[in-house]
Amino acid sequence: MSSAPSWWDRFCAVEHTYEYTSISIGLRQIGLGDADAASLALSLRSFLARNVDPNLPVQVDLDASDNDLGDAAAAGLLEALRGCQLRSVKLYKNRVSNQSCSALASLLWEQKEPCEEIHLSHNEIDHRGVATLLAVLAMHGAYPRTVEHLEEAIPAWLRLEQNQATSIDHLLSVLQKDPVRLRYCPALREAGCSAFRCSEAKVREEMPHVHLFGIGKQKDLPDLPELPQLESMALAVADSVVAGKFEAKVELPLAVSIPATPAAPAEPVCTRTVQLRVDPDTGAGLEMSAHSHGYHVDGIEEEPGQDLEPGDVLLSVDGEALWGDLSEDELSEAFGREFSEGANIRVARAADVEGSLVWQALGARVRAKQLMWALRQDLGIMGASLGVRAELQEVEEAGEESASLAVLLAGPAKAQRLARAELQNLARFYFPELWSHAWPACCWVKGAPAARKDGASQGQVEQPTADESHEDLASWESALRKQWGEDDDIFDEELPVEPLEAPDEGPEIFEGETMMPELDMSRPFQMLLLVGLPGSGKSTLAKRLHGWDVVNQDTLGDRKACVEAARELLAKNRRLVVDRCNCTRLQRRVWLELADDYEAGVACIWLDVPEEVCGERVLQRFGHQTLPAEDKSLAVIAAFARRFEPPMEAEGFVRWRVRDDDDLDEALAGHAELVKEAEAGLPEDDDVPAKRRRLEAPQALELHSRAARGHFLRVLRRQVEFYFSDKNLKRDWFFQEKIASEPEPGWLELCYIMSCPRVRDVHRASEQDVLDALASSSLKVKEVDGRHWLARPQPLPRLEIARPGRPNSELLHDSVDREEDYTEAAQEDSRPDASSGSPEEVDRALELQGQGRRADGESDTSEEAAADPYM
């Protein structure tokens, strides 16, 4: 078995510590099938041999979910990991059944440490498979697992929903009895259960062995045979577990079957093999000259005589290739090494091989869809770098379920020879089993490459130019750099955008935007904002949303075109997905403001995929050591990562954070429910004006509680940002003094913000509300001795008005009553002194001021108060 690197290694991430080696194997949704399992198992053994210290334990996280694995493949994959400690195993959405459960149970029974998570939902497991796994977890002794820094034990997290184990409640009741004595928790999320804690906080001896999330949801199979006697089956399973004897293992052969060399395509060049005659005195008696495909036979002497004719070309001698436009010296050296009596010479007519194509069988069959995609990409790169066109072909064979693979090389003979040598390395990289097998011989065919299966004709053989190398990658990089540059120009006048500090237009922009508890936030959720680094899977996710229009800059060209497309869709009441990186708060504000214009609700799915994983995904076709990824391509992803600002609901949308497949499924389900409920009360008329409608259904309030919270925090953030804006601080002597004073010059204590009537009385915000709102703000926040302080990143503007000269003025902020006449203020000098500006004095001063206005018959909601940003 070779220990050379292979294509499968890209799915294995290794982390070394002094105590153990951790390996994460991520094979989710790559089209993995039974035909791939043997090659994958071989590669895994090789990877472990190269990367693992045999003196340290190995912890493995395996995720091969959402593929097409049967029992033989899954069991073979698990068997390759025997001796490792399985920390998590995810095989959901495959075709595994009881045999895979038996193989997994065997590994779990042998390992000393507990497995934290097992996910086998959406498979074909029945009662026996379920009982086998639960019996092992209950009788092992390591469950529930203990964690060093936690006081309580944690049950294993097991998902077996959507299988074929009907009457599951009866089975669980049987397993709770002797001899299994299973303790389980239904893992209700509303109770607070998760993979990291259990709501049933008890001593370890009473804690559940396992969390069984959603196990009651099994497939509806009306044609199931009569249920077995569960009691007797449970006893038999328990006996086998105690004895360590599980069902017969599904063995997967270590040697991968290599297909026979398939027949060449139509119109092959006729070649033949002859034996060389060599006279000890006169030699071979051949007159030859250099040819692009070997030695060209110009003449033949009578002695010793050869089975050749003038016009033939010697392609190889005893396997030593002569073709490929070698120089005279190279030809002489190659021919001389094998020159001997009886040497086998491969011969063809020179006229036939001139301009022909090289057809090379790979010795492997069609495999996983992602492997095939990556192989095609690497073949394209190889061809561009070596000056040939390489086409991957699938050759159907009678009696075989899958096609064999071959490659057709078009180009000059020298480039074909170099490409064939590189092709051998590439094939072994993708199919590690080929290391132990001889490389199949090539042949020549006439004419141009056949039309591809995707319908695109190859046409005449064309030589690739230098510009074709890495064409897709260059286009991708260029598009991202363009997006990056546009996003730097976020204040483009033609784009809708909420200002960085809301108040440049003045306090009137907040009028009517107060968030009272009874405000209805039931907007239809027509915009979905995708957020994530390049390569995080946004476009793949967008394709899953049927019935949604996708606004994607890769297809529309620039951001302005995306905004215009979004306007048209919102005007037609269409649903849209914004498929851009949207890495910063300012970039996301463009879309939030646009949604506000059309009274559309916004949801956000954040694909929280690490930078290194994004790089591997984007460049996954560049795995071969001779075809390295370019640093500038990864640099684009790194640049986005450096400026990335995590999205927060305080920005004004409902947000889901997706870190794994479970998160994604939950996010999509939650989003679908949100959209459905929000649109339940909409008119059916398609011509309803775009600027319209709020739902009247009272049940929408609970559904949109997260949206209401997000909108509330957004309005609150804009209000606080106004207080710190140039517009306000140029005239607010009170805040200017407080910011400049001790003990924190440059900072304003939060209590002064909380004393503002608009924050306190209108928004009814708490200190925590303000802190949550400012989490997505450019304002700086810090805590000192339990007190919170705020600061703006820019220097303070010059104060344009003088501080009032009345020592006992009730005007704590100059702008509170800046339009009141000093005469009116002088008549009220009997009010308590409020010059210190404490919150208590603010409250008292405002109360007296309100009493005075009501006594005069004036309204609290006068134009002056309405225009006042603090009221």
PDB file of C-alpha atoms in Angstrom, residues 724-731 736 739 792 794-800:
ATOM      1  CA  PHE A 724     -22.557  61.547  19.043  1.00  0.00           C
ATOM      2  CA  SER A 725     -22.819  63.051  15.544  1.00  0.00           C
ATOM      3  CA  ASP A 726     -21.269  66.326  14.396  1.00  0.00           C
ATOM      4  CA  LYS A 727     -24.770  67.658  13.791  1.00  0.00           C
ATOM      5  CA  ASN A 728     -25.657  67.378  17.475  1.00  0.00           C
ATOM      6  CA  LEU A 729     -22.312  67.877  19.209  1.00  0.00           C
ATOM      7  CA  LYS A 730     -21.690  71.208  17.465  1.00  0.00           C
ATOM      8  CA  ARG A 731     -24.567  72.605  19.574  1.00  0.00           C
ATOM      9  CA  GLN A 736     -19.255  68.182  25.104  1.00  0.00           C
ATOM     10  CA  ILE A 739     -17.105  63.971  27.321  1.00  0.00           C
ATOM     11  CA  ARG A 792     -16.906  58.164  19.029  1.00  0.00           C
ATOM     12  CA  GLN A 794     -13.529  60.788  15.483  1.00  0.00           C
ATOM     13  CA  PRO A 795     -12.389  63.884  17.405  1.00  0.00           C
ATOM     14  CA  LEU A 796     -15.105  66.127  18.800  1.00  0.00           C
ATOM     15  CA  PRO A 797     -16.310  68.949  16.506  1.00  0.00           C
ATOM     16  CA  ARG A 798     -15.904  72.580  17.516  1.00  0.00           C
ATOM     17  CA  LEU A 799     -18.788  73.796  19.685  1.00  0.00           C
ATOM     18  CA  GLU A 800     -20.660  76.474  17.741  1.00  0.00           C
TER      19      GLU A 800
END
